[in-house]
Amino acid sequence: MARRNDHTPDELRAMALAAAREIAAAEGLRGLAVRRVAEKIGYAPGTLYNLFDSLDALILALNGETLARLGMELVRAAEGNPAGRAAALVDAYFDFVERQPLLWSVIFEHRMPGEGDLPAWYSEGLSGLIDGTVAALAPVLGDWPEEDRRPAVVAMWAALHGLSMLAVSGKLALVSDAPPRSLGHLVVNRVIGGG
Amino acid sequence: MARRNDHTPDELRAMALAAAREIAAAEGLRGLAVRRVAEKIGYAPGTLYNLFDSLDALILALNGETLARLGMELVRAAEGNPAGRAAALVDAYFDFVERQPLLWSVIFEHRMPGEGDLPAWYSEGLSGLIDGTVAALAPVLGDWPEEDRRPAVVAMWAALHGLSMLAVSGKLALVSDAPPRSLGHLVVNRVIGGG
DNA sequence: ACCTGAACACCGTTCAAGT
DNA sequence: ACCTGAACACCGTTCAAGT
């Protein structure tokens, strides 16, 4: 056996990520196994190691895609009138999370082994998300000093991540009747304003 | 072989949790395996199933202990003068997280399988943490309507969890020069006041 | 009643062997 | 050059067998 060449490396990578996304959406990080992804795309487990360094690298790529998809929806949500943008971002965020909670939870449950230095493209994706938000909220933050904006936006994102993570893991419902989304609006209202 | 009876069930449970805590503090959730905990306490793997329903149940018990320890430090931190309590809580929280980041991260990385209904004692522990904070911050929240206090405190905790989780996983440093702690003060200042 | 150790069904990863 | 399938060193969990 060998050298089927049915697909280019890029095609194979896309197939593997699509399969991984399906598994993650249905079962979360627990079901995300090399052997299952391989079986789903009709290749041997070893083949995945031609495409990714490790299962961790595959999951990182999947999370990168998930963040990029979220980013696209946030950009669309920020197109409305400036006054309602902060609220629109919060709604778009929770819409996204609620649509595929288990896929979203993989972002938080997965940790790189050892010192866990994340690759540059991951760092750039996150920075882009933050910078995009700072720019989109510029009208709302009109009177803020330049150096205060980024920390506030970072804190706002961390708060939303905290809420969604607690919600997805079932812990938020244990201590709050309020839906995660309304707590999100509360935080953003306080930290940024206009939410 | 059988029936060594060297230890009571409660002693065994405590030994297993201590061993699990050591492993988690050194290696995080990745290293937390039934076989390794068993080896560390000098028993066969099967013995752990006399003490816990599953590895998930053991990890849940470990996380319960971790939350209880955090709770004790927070109570101590909230003993100071009312005006500085919010800030003291934030500092105590990040002191705790920074002391054992990998142990802390287990709380967020672990998810119950399936529908994942958490046990009552876990729910009560979390509620106690929230209620304690609401009570401790009552002086700061003097003029707040009763029904607004709990949501704000829940949102505050979620924000701190989000910050600490992003910090522990190395993602916060990618988008922010500011230390997690200062972002924590920022959020609490905005959401609660007096931080 | 308690504990063991083997067994079962899985893992991630590597790599010689094939085309 | 690409892909396989077996191999290695691990998993969580169960359970007959021993004391």
Tab-separated table of C-alpha atoms (C1' of nucleotides) in Angstrom:
chain	number	residue	atom	x	y	z
A	1	MET	CA	0.000	0.000	0.000
A	2	ALA	CA	0.876	3.618	-0.280
A	3	ARG	CA	0.758	6.797	-2.229
A	4	ARG	CA	-2.935	6.956	-3.000
A	5	ASN	CA	-2.635	10.605	-3.885
A	6	ASP	CA	-6.387	10.959	-3.840
A	7	HIS	CA	-5.992	14.339	-2.191
A	8	THR	CA	-3.456	17.129	-1.922
A	9	PRO	CA	-1.977	17.839	1.500
A	10	ASP	CA	-4.140	20.974	1.770
A	11	GLU	CA	-7.250	18.961	0.959
A	12	LEU	CA	-6.308	16.363	3.533
A	13	ARG	CA	-5.708	19.022	6.165
A	14	ALA	CA	-9.111	20.536	5.449
A	15	MET	CA	-10.766	17.105	5.598
A	16	ALA	CA	-9.090	16.340	8.917
A	17	LEU	CA	-10.120	19.660	10.422
A	18	ALA	CA	-13.699	19.242	9.214
A	19	ALA	CA	-13.837	15.769	10.756
A	20	ALA	CA	-12.307	17.056	13.986
A	21	ARG	CA	-14.833	19.888	14.087
A	22	GLU	CA	-17.725	17.460	13.705
A	23	ILE	CA	-16.444	15.265	16.500
A	24	ALA	CA	-15.756	18.236	18.759
A	25	ALA	CA	-19.194	19.739	18.120
A	26	ALA	CA	-20.851	16.456	19.051
A	27	GLU	CA	-18.660	15.239	21.916
A	28	GLY	CA	-16.257	17.968	22.954
A	29	LEU	CA	-12.571	17.493	23.614
A	30	ARG	CA	-13.115	14.035	25.096
A	31	GLY	CA	-14.021	12.439	21.775
A	32	LEU	CA	-11.312	14.162	19.780
A	33	ALA	CA	-8.883	11.306	19.067
A	34	VAL	CA	-6.349	10.849	16.281
A	35	ARG	CA	-7.712	7.421	15.463
A	36	ARG	CA	-11.283	8.675	15.166
A	37	VAL	CA	-10.369	11.601	12.943
A	38	ALA	CA	-8.347	9.241	10.747
A	39	GLU	CA	-11.213	6.780	10.488
A	40	LYS	CA	-13.655	9.582	9.641
A	41	ILE	CA	-11.564	10.700	6.645
A	42	GLY	CA	-10.705	7.159	5.540
A	43	TYR	CA	-6.973	7.186	6.213
A	44	ALA	CA	-4.641	5.409	8.615
A	45	PRO	CA	-3.776	7.162	11.895
A	46	GLY	CA	-0.158	7.619	10.828
A	47	THR	CA	-1.229	9.765	7.880
A	48	LEU	CA	-2.357	12.530	10.211
A	49	TYR	CA	1.255	12.881	11.308
A	50	ASN	CA	2.160	13.919	7.776
A	51	LEU	CA	-0.267	16.820	8.167
A	52	PHE	CA	0.134	17.864	11.799
A	53	ASP	CA	2.980	17.553	14.285
A	54	SER	CA	0.711	16.055	16.913
A	55	LEU	CA	-2.871	15.859	18.106
A	56	ASP	CA	-2.200	19.054	20.047
A	57	ALA	CA	-1.232	20.816	16.831
A	58	LEU	CA	-4.405	19.571	15.134
A	59	ILE	CA	-6.546	20.850	18.005
A	60	LEU	CA	-4.715	24.176	17.928
A	61	ALA	CA	-5.502	24.483	14.215
A	62	LEU	CA	-9.128	23.639	14.916
A	63	ASN	CA	-9.280	26.295	17.629
A	64	GLY	CA	-7.694	28.768	15.255
A	65	GLU	CA	-10.490	28.103	12.753
A	66	THR	CA	-13.121	28.455	15.466
A	67	LEU	CA	-11.691	31.808	16.542
A	68	ALA	CA	-11.550	32.968	12.926
A	69	ARG	CA	-15.209	32.049	12.457
A	70	LEU	CA	-16.148	33.917	15.605
A	71	GLY	CA	-14.110	36.879	14.397
A	72	MET	CA	-16.041	37.003	11.115
A	73	GLU	CA	-19.369	37.045	12.917
A	74	LEU	CA	-18.151	39.755	15.262
A	75	VAL	CA	-17.043	41.930	12.359
A	76	ARG	CA	-20.498	41.599	10.850
A	77	ALA	CA	-22.113	42.396	14.200
A	78	ALA	CA	-20.006	45.549	14.544
A	79	GLU	CA	-21.300	46.975	11.275
A	80	GLY	CA	-24.428	48.436	12.845
A	81	ASN	CA	-24.810	51.873	14.346
A	82	PRO	CA	-21.987	52.780	16.736
A	83	ALA	CA	-24.149	53.313	19.800
A	84	GLY	CA	-25.366	49.708	19.850
A	85	ARG	CA	-22.131	48.036	18.833
A	86	ALA	CA	-21.012	46.857	22.231
A	87	ALA	CA	-24.378	45.171	22.801
A	88	ALA	CA	-24.349	43.718	19.291
A	89	LEU	CA	-20.895	42.212	19.925
A	90	VAL	CA	-22.090	40.569	23.105
A	91	ASP	CA	-25.126	39.116	21.356
A	92	ALA	CA	-23.079	37.859	18.423
A	93	TYR	CA	-20.628	36.272	20.838
A	94	PHE	CA	-23.285	34.359	22.760
A	95	ASP	CA	-25.134	33.435	19.581
A	96	PHE	CA	-21.931	31.808	18.391
A	97	VAL	CA	-21.226	30.025	21.656
A	98	GLU	CA	-24.778	28.744	22.035
A	99	ARG	CA	-24.822	27.383	18.506
A	100	GLN	CA	-21.921	25.012	19.185
A	101	PRO	CA	-21.112	24.988	22.885
A	102	LEU	CA	-18.997	21.836	22.845
A	103	LEU	CA	-16.872	23.040	19.937
A	104	TRP	CA	-16.400	26.324	21.750
A	105	SER	CA	-15.422	24.618	24.981
A	106	VAL	CA	-12.467	22.952	23.253
A	107	ILE	CA	-10.797	26.356	23.110
A	108	PHE	CA	-10.702	26.480	26.886
A	109	GLU	CA	-10.294	22.842	27.794
A	110	HIS	CA	-7.268	22.269	25.631
A	111	ARG	CA	-3.841	23.233	26.918
A	112	MET	CA	-0.511	22.805	25.188
A	113	PRO	CA	1.780	20.410	27.051
A	114	GLY	CA	4.855	21.594	28.923
A	115	GLU	CA	5.655	25.279	28.660
A	116	GLY	CA	3.071	25.456	25.917
A	117	ASP	CA	4.359	28.260	23.728
A	118	LEU	CA	1.595	28.989	21.238
A	119	PRO	CA	2.490	29.531	17.584
A	120	ALA	CA	2.750	33.007	16.058
A	121	TRP	CA	-0.365	32.661	13.897
A	122	TYR	CA	-2.426	31.949	16.996
A	123	SER	CA	-1.055	35.005	18.715
A	124	GLU	CA	-1.781	37.131	15.653
A	125	GLY	CA	-5.345	35.856	15.443
A	126	LEU	CA	-6.023	36.794	19.029
A	127	SER	CA	-4.417	40.203	18.633
A	128	GLY	CA	-6.518	40.800	15.536
A	129	LEU	CA	-9.652	40.058	17.500
A	130	ILE	CA	-8.679	42.535	20.197
A	131	ASP	CA	-7.552	45.241	17.777
A	132	GLY	CA	-10.727	44.821	15.748
A	133	THR	CA	-12.816	45.303	18.861
A	134	VAL	CA	-10.865	48.364	19.943
A	135	ALA	CA	-11.411	49.873	16.489
A	136	ALA	CA	-15.097	48.933	16.353
A	137	LEU	CA	-15.733	50.443	19.764
A	138	ALA	CA	-13.786	53.608	19.075
A	139	PRO	CA	-17.022	55.641	18.744
A	140	VAL	CA	-18.180	54.415	22.136
A	141	LEU	CA	-14.758	54.985	23.691
A	142	GLY	CA	-14.510	58.489	22.247
A	143	ASP	CA	-13.323	60.205	25.388
A	144	TRP	CA	-11.040	57.433	26.666
A	145	PRO	CA	-7.277	57.915	26.827
A	146	GLU	CA	-5.583	55.815	24.189
A	147	GLU	CA	-3.648	53.670	26.684
A	148	ASP	CA	-6.766	52.682	28.636
A	149	ARG	CA	-8.661	51.214	25.680
A	150	ARG	CA	-6.792	47.993	25.022
A	151	PRO	CA	-6.687	46.814	28.643
A	152	ALA	CA	-10.419	47.459	28.953
A	153	VAL	CA	-11.155	45.499	25.775
A	154	VAL	CA	-8.918	42.638	26.890
A	155	ALA	CA	-10.655	42.569	30.263
A	156	MET	CA	-14.035	42.618	28.519
A	157	TRP	CA	-13.098	39.609	26.383
A	158	ALA	CA	-11.717	37.722	29.343
A	159	ALA	CA	-14.946	38.344	31.215
A	160	LEU	CA	-17.046	37.073	28.304
A	161	HIS	CA	-14.802	34.019	28.000
A	162	GLY	CA	-15.170	33.382	31.718
A	163	LEU	CA	-18.942	33.608	31.485
A	164	SER	CA	-19.210	31.375	28.437
A	165	MET	CA	-16.832	28.826	29.891
A	166	LEU	CA	-18.709	28.613	33.156
A	167	ALA	CA	-21.969	28.424	31.226
A	168	VAL	CA	-20.780	25.662	28.907
A	169	SER	CA	-19.414	23.590	31.783
A	170	GLY	CA	-22.718	23.899	33.633
A	171	LYS	CA	-21.221	25.816	36.558
A	172	LEU	CA	-22.818	29.184	35.904
A	173	ALA	CA	-26.355	27.828	36.162
A	174	LEU	CA	-25.512	26.565	39.666
A	175	VAL	CA	-25.078	30.081	41.013
A	176	SER	CA	-27.176	32.287	38.775
A	177	ASP	CA	-30.693	32.343	37.408
A	178	ALA	CA	-29.722	35.017	34.920
A	179	PRO	CA	-28.761	33.784	31.436
A	180	PRO	CA	-25.052	34.134	30.592
A	181	ARG	CA	-25.902	36.630	27.898
A	182	SER	CA	-27.458	39.098	30.313
A	183	LEU	CA	-24.435	38.869	32.619
A	184	GLY	CA	-22.333	39.548	29.525
A	185	HIS	CA	-24.284	42.698	28.841
A	186	LEU	CA	-23.884	43.688	32.489
A	187	VAL	CA	-20.100	43.341	32.394
A	188	VAL	CA	-19.686	45.098	29.064
A	189	ASN	CA	-21.975	47.896	30.176
A	190	ARG	CA	-19.809	48.451	33.199
A	191	VAL	CA	-16.393	47.957	31.651
A	192	ILE	CA	-16.963	49.605	28.279
A	193	GLY	CA	-20.315	51.330	28.394
A	194	GLY	CA	-23.053	51.277	25.778
A	195	GLY	CA	-23.691	47.530	26.208
B	1	MET	CA	-3.956	-10.991	48.078
B	2	ALA	CA	-6.432	-8.743	49.725
B	3	ARG	CA	-7.715	-6.928	52.737
B	4	ARG	CA	-4.599	-5.142	53.899
B	5	ASN	CA	-6.682	-2.800	56.005
B	6	ASP	CA	-3.712	-0.544	56.498
B	7	HIS	CA	-5.977	2.452	56.152
B	8	THR	CA	-9.599	3.388	56.663
B	9	PRO	CA	-11.591	4.407	53.588
B	10	ASP	CA	-11.428	8.039	54.692
B	11	GLU	CA	-7.664	7.836	55.055
B	12	LEU	CA	-7.381	6.261	51.632
B	13	ARG	CA	-9.553	8.945	50.110
B	14	ALA	CA	-7.383	11.638	51.673
B	15	MET	CA	-4.220	9.914	50.465
B	16	ALA	CA	-5.575	9.634	46.943
B	17	LEU	CA	-6.613	13.285	46.854
B	18	ALA	CA	-3.232	14.387	48.205
B	19	ALA	CA	-1.464	12.336	45.549
B	20	ALA	CA	-3.771	13.705	42.854
B	21	ARG	CA	-3.118	17.242	44.043
B	22	GLU	CA	0.630	16.735	43.839
B	23	ILE	CA	0.395	15.378	40.323
B	24	ALA	CA	-1.978	18.142	39.222
B	25	ALA	CA	0.217	20.858	40.718
B	26	ALA	CA	3.239	19.516	38.858
B	27	GLU	CA	1.719	18.472	35.531
B	28	GLY	CA	-1.864	19.690	35.298
B	29	LEU	CA	-4.802	17.639	34.125
B	30	ARG	CA	-2.693	15.783	31.545
B	31	GLY	CA	-0.746	13.840	34.151
B	32	LEU	CA	-3.730	13.027	36.337
B	33	ALA	CA	-4.207	9.305	35.704
B	34	VAL	CA	-5.806	6.622	37.851
B	35	ARG	CA	-2.782	4.394	37.514
B	36	ARG	CA	-0.384	7.118	38.619
B	37	VAL	CA	-2.457	8.099	41.645
B	38	ALA	CA	-2.685	4.424	42.601
B	39	GLU	CA	1.054	3.921	42.268
B	40	LYS	CA	1.747	7.056	44.335
B	41	ILE	CA	-0.309	5.754	47.274
B	42	GLY	CA	0.937	2.165	46.939
B	43	TYR	CA	-2.305	0.481	45.917
B	44	ALA	CA	-3.596	-1.245	42.804
B	45	PRO	CA	-5.599	0.839	40.308
B	46	GLY	CA	-8.780	-1.069	41.071
B	47	THR	CA	-8.680	0.068	44.693
B	48	LEU	CA	-9.426	3.651	43.659
B	49	TYR	CA	-12.782	2.428	42.380
B	50	ASN	CA	-13.699	1.475	45.927
B	51	LEU	CA	-13.208	5.129	46.879
B	52	PHE	CA	-14.483	7.041	43.835
B	53	ASP	CA	-16.990	6.190	41.125
B	54	SER	CA	-14.566	7.178	38.390
B	55	LEU	CA	-11.561	9.329	37.591
B	56	ASP	CA	-14.015	12.152	36.886
B	57	ALA	CA	-15.406	11.844	40.405
B	58	LEU	CA	-11.889	11.926	41.873
B	59	ILE	CA	-11.055	15.076	39.884
B	60	LEU	CA	-14.333	16.657	40.967
B	61	ALA	CA	-13.443	15.968	44.598
B	62	LEU	CA	-9.995	17.464	44.035
B	63	ASN	CA	-11.542	20.576	42.489
B	64	GLY	CA	-13.933	20.807	45.415
B	65	GLU	CA	-10.955	20.857	47.782
B	66	THR	CA	-9.189	23.459	45.688
B	67	LEU	CA	-12.261	25.701	45.731
B	68	ALA	CA	-12.612	25.221	49.486
B	69	ARG	CA	-8.983	26.255	49.982
B	70	LEU	CA	-9.486	29.326	47.830
B	71	GLY	CA	-12.635	30.115	49.803
B	72	MET	CA	-10.711	30.052	53.088
B	73	GLU	CA	-8.104	32.462	51.790
B	74	LEU	CA	-10.802	34.764	50.464
B	75	VAL	CA	-12.566	34.827	53.817
B	76	ARG	CA	-9.299	35.824	55.452
B	77	ALA	CA	-8.716	38.494	52.807
B	78	ALA	CA	-12.173	39.959	53.386
B	79	GLU	CA	-11.470	40.562	57.076
B	80	GLY	CA	-9.759	43.903	56.472
B	81	ASN	CA	-11.392	47.295	56.353
B	82	PRO	CA	-14.503	47.374	54.173
B	83	ALA	CA	-13.263	50.023	51.759
B	84	GLY	CA	-10.356	47.878	50.546
B	85	ARG	CA	-12.116	44.535	50.541
B	86	ALA	CA	-12.799	44.259	46.834
B	87	ALA	CA	-9.146	44.923	46.067
B	88	ALA	CA	-8.050	42.510	48.790
B	89	LEU	CA	-10.245	39.780	47.303
B	90	VAL	CA	-8.707	40.273	43.884
B	91	ASP	CA	-5.191	40.107	45.299
B	92	ALA	CA	-5.966	37.012	47.363
B	93	TYR	CA	-7.472	35.376	44.292
B	94	PHE	CA	-4.434	35.967	42.093
B	95	ASP	CA	-2.042	35.072	44.912
B	96	PHE	CA	-3.788	31.726	45.098
B	97	VAL	CA	-3.804	31.147	41.346
B	98	GLU	CA	-0.159	32.145	40.911
B	99	ARG	CA	0.936	29.854	43.715
B	100	GLN	CA	-0.345	26.741	41.917
B	101	PRO	CA	-1.404	27.639	38.389
B	102	LEU	CA	-1.545	24.080	37.079
B	103	LEU	CA	-3.654	22.859	39.974
B	104	TRP	CA	-5.966	25.804	39.426
B	105	SER	CA	-6.243	25.141	35.715
B	106	VAL	CA	-7.695	21.684	36.403
B	107	ILE	CA	-10.877	23.400	37.583
B	108	PHE	CA	-11.418	24.807	34.116
B	109	GLU	CA	-9.960	22.101	31.926
B	110	HIS	CA	-12.004	19.300	33.408
B	111	ARG	CA	-15.540	18.715	32.208
B	112	MET	CA	-17.953	16.020	33.303
B	113	PRO	CA	-18.836	13.635	30.476
B	114	GLY	CA	-22.256	13.625	28.823
B	115	GLU	CA	-24.819	15.947	30.304
B	116	GLY	CA	-22.455	16.374	33.211
B	117	ASP	CA	-24.753	17.170	36.088
B	118	LEU	CA	-22.537	18.292	38.952
B	119	PRO	CA	-23.190	16.922	42.458
B	120	ALA	CA	-25.060	18.924	45.081
B	121	TRP	CA	-22.029	19.493	47.298
B	122	TYR	CA	-20.223	21.146	44.390
B	123	SER	CA	-23.163	23.418	43.744
B	124	GLU	CA	-23.333	24.335	47.420
B	125	GLY	CA	-19.639	25.128	47.542
B	126	LEU	CA	-19.925	27.505	44.616
B	127	SER	CA	-23.021	29.166	46.035
B	128	GLY	CA	-21.246	29.616	49.349
B	129	LEU	CA	-18.391	31.371	47.599
B	130	ILE	CA	-20.796	33.756	45.874
B	131	ASP	CA	-22.905	34.387	48.965
B	132	GLY	CA	-19.787	35.001	51.042
B	133	THR	CA	-18.601	37.566	48.562
B	134	VAL	CA	-21.967	39.309	48.440
B	135	ALA	CA	-21.920	39.527	52.227
B	136	ALA	CA	-18.285	40.667	52.410
B	137	LEU	CA	-18.891	43.392	49.855
B	138	ALA	CA	-22.139	44.593	51.432
B	139	PRO	CA	-20.423	47.734	52.809
B	140	VAL	CA	-19.153	48.611	49.338
B	141	LEU	CA	-22.506	47.822	47.752
B	142	GLY	CA	-24.375	49.884	50.296
B	143	ASP	CA	-26.619	51.729	47.898
B	144	TRP	CA	-27.235	48.844	45.467
B	145	PRO	CA	-30.703	47.322	45.088
B	146	GLU	CA	-30.759	43.866	46.612
B	147	GLU	CA	-31.538	42.099	43.320
B	148	ASP	CA	-28.578	43.660	41.502
B	149	ARG	CA	-25.917	42.438	43.911
B	150	ARG	CA	-25.733	38.735	43.168
B	151	PRO	CA	-25.601	39.082	39.377
B	152	ALA	CA	-22.809	41.632	39.709
B	153	VAL	CA	-20.820	39.369	42.028
B	154	VAL	CA	-21.341	36.378	39.725
B	155	ALA	CA	-20.189	38.446	36.764
B	156	MET	CA	-17.184	39.604	38.752
B	157	TRP	CA	-16.175	36.027	39.554
B	158	ALA	CA	-16.672	34.922	35.991
B	159	ALA	CA	-14.453	37.760	34.821
B	160	LEU	CA	-11.709	36.826	37.274
B	161	HIS	CA	-11.981	33.179	36.223
B	162	GLY	CA	-11.727	34.215	32.578
B	163	LEU	CA	-8.630	36.275	33.285
B	164	SER	CA	-6.919	33.599	35.342
B	165	MET	CA	-7.754	30.893	32.820
B	166	LEU	CA	-6.395	32.894	29.901
B	167	ALA	CA	-3.336	33.747	31.987
B	168	VAL	CA	-2.665	30.151	33.016
B	169	SER	CA	-3.049	28.870	29.455
B	170	GLY	CA	-0.612	31.516	28.200
B	171	LYS	CA	-3.178	33.255	26.019
B	172	LEU	CA	-3.512	36.468	28.000
B	173	ALA	CA	0.164	37.352	27.641
B	174	LEU	CA	-0.258	37.195	23.852
B	175	VAL	CA	-2.613	40.170	23.824
B	176	SER	CA	-1.756	42.167	26.915
B	177	ASP	CA	1.357	43.553	28.576
B	178	ALA	CA	-0.611	44.215	31.743
B	179	PRO	CA	-0.404	41.521	34.427
B	180	PRO	CA	-3.641	39.550	34.949
B	181	ARG	CA	-3.946	40.953	38.421
B	182	SER	CA	-4.166	44.553	37.246
B	183	LEU	CA	-6.840	43.611	34.709
B	184	GLY	CA	-8.655	41.928	37.591
B	185	HIS	CA	-8.575	45.147	39.568
B	186	LEU	CA	-9.804	47.007	36.507
B	187	VAL	CA	-12.811	44.731	36.061
B	188	VAL	CA	-13.744	44.674	39.734
B	189	ASN	CA	-13.379	48.429	39.954
B	190	ARG	CA	-15.819	48.827	37.112
B	191	VAL	CA	-18.292	46.103	38.019
B	192	ILE	CA	-18.309	46.457	41.803
B	193	GLY	CA	-16.401	49.596	42.662
B	194	GLY	CA	-13.773	50.058	45.358
B	195	GLY	CA	-11.311	47.647	43.713
C	1	DA	C1'	-14.962	-6.933	52.969
C	2	DC	C1'	-11.100	-5.450	50.788
C	3	DC	C1'	-7.529	-5.642	47.443
C	4	DT	C1'	-5.040	-7.537	43.510
C	5	DG	C1'	-3.688	-8.327	38.892
C	6	DA	C1'	-5.065	-9.626	34.649
C	7	DA	C1'	-8.074	-8.508	30.950
C	8	DC	C1'	-10.637	-5.476	27.738
C	9	DA	C1'	-11.090	-1.807	24.802
C	10	DC	C1'	-9.253	2.002	23.998
C	11	DC	C1'	-5.354	5.941	23.555
C	12	DG	C1'	-0.917	8.999	20.895
C	13	DT	C1'	3.013	8.211	18.394
C	14	DT	C1'	6.673	5.933	15.651
C	15	DC	C1'	8.465	3.567	11.861
C	16	DA	C1'	9.786	-0.351	8.785
C	17	DA	C1'	7.786	-1.920	4.831
C	18	DG	C1'	5.395	-1.433	0.772
C	19	DT	C1'	4.037	1.102	-3.775
D	1	DA	C1'	6.861	10.695	-1.673
D	2	DC	C1'	3.060	8.999	0.501
D	3	DC	C1'	0.513	5.754	3.133
D	4	DT	C1'	-0.184	1.581	5.823
D	5	DG	C1'	-0.461	-1.396	9.689
D	6	DA	C1'	1.851	-3.239	13.284
D	7	DA	C1'	4.204	-2.143	17.437
D	8	DC	C1'	5.127	0.372	21.793
D	9	DA	C1'	3.919	2.387	25.892
D	10	DC	C1'	0.451	4.081	27.812
D	11	DC	C1'	-4.852	4.934	29.239
D	12	DG	C1'	-9.934	4.015	32.328
D	13	DT	C1'	-12.575	0.460	33.941
D	14	DT	C1'	-14.199	-4.196	35.278
D	15	DC	C1'	-14.063	-8.328	37.729
D	16	DA	C1'	-12.802	-13.160	39.023
D	17	DA	C1'	-9.828	-14.759	42.324
D	18	DG	C1'	-7.606	-14.603	46.503
D	19	DT	C1'	-7.263	-13.574	51.770
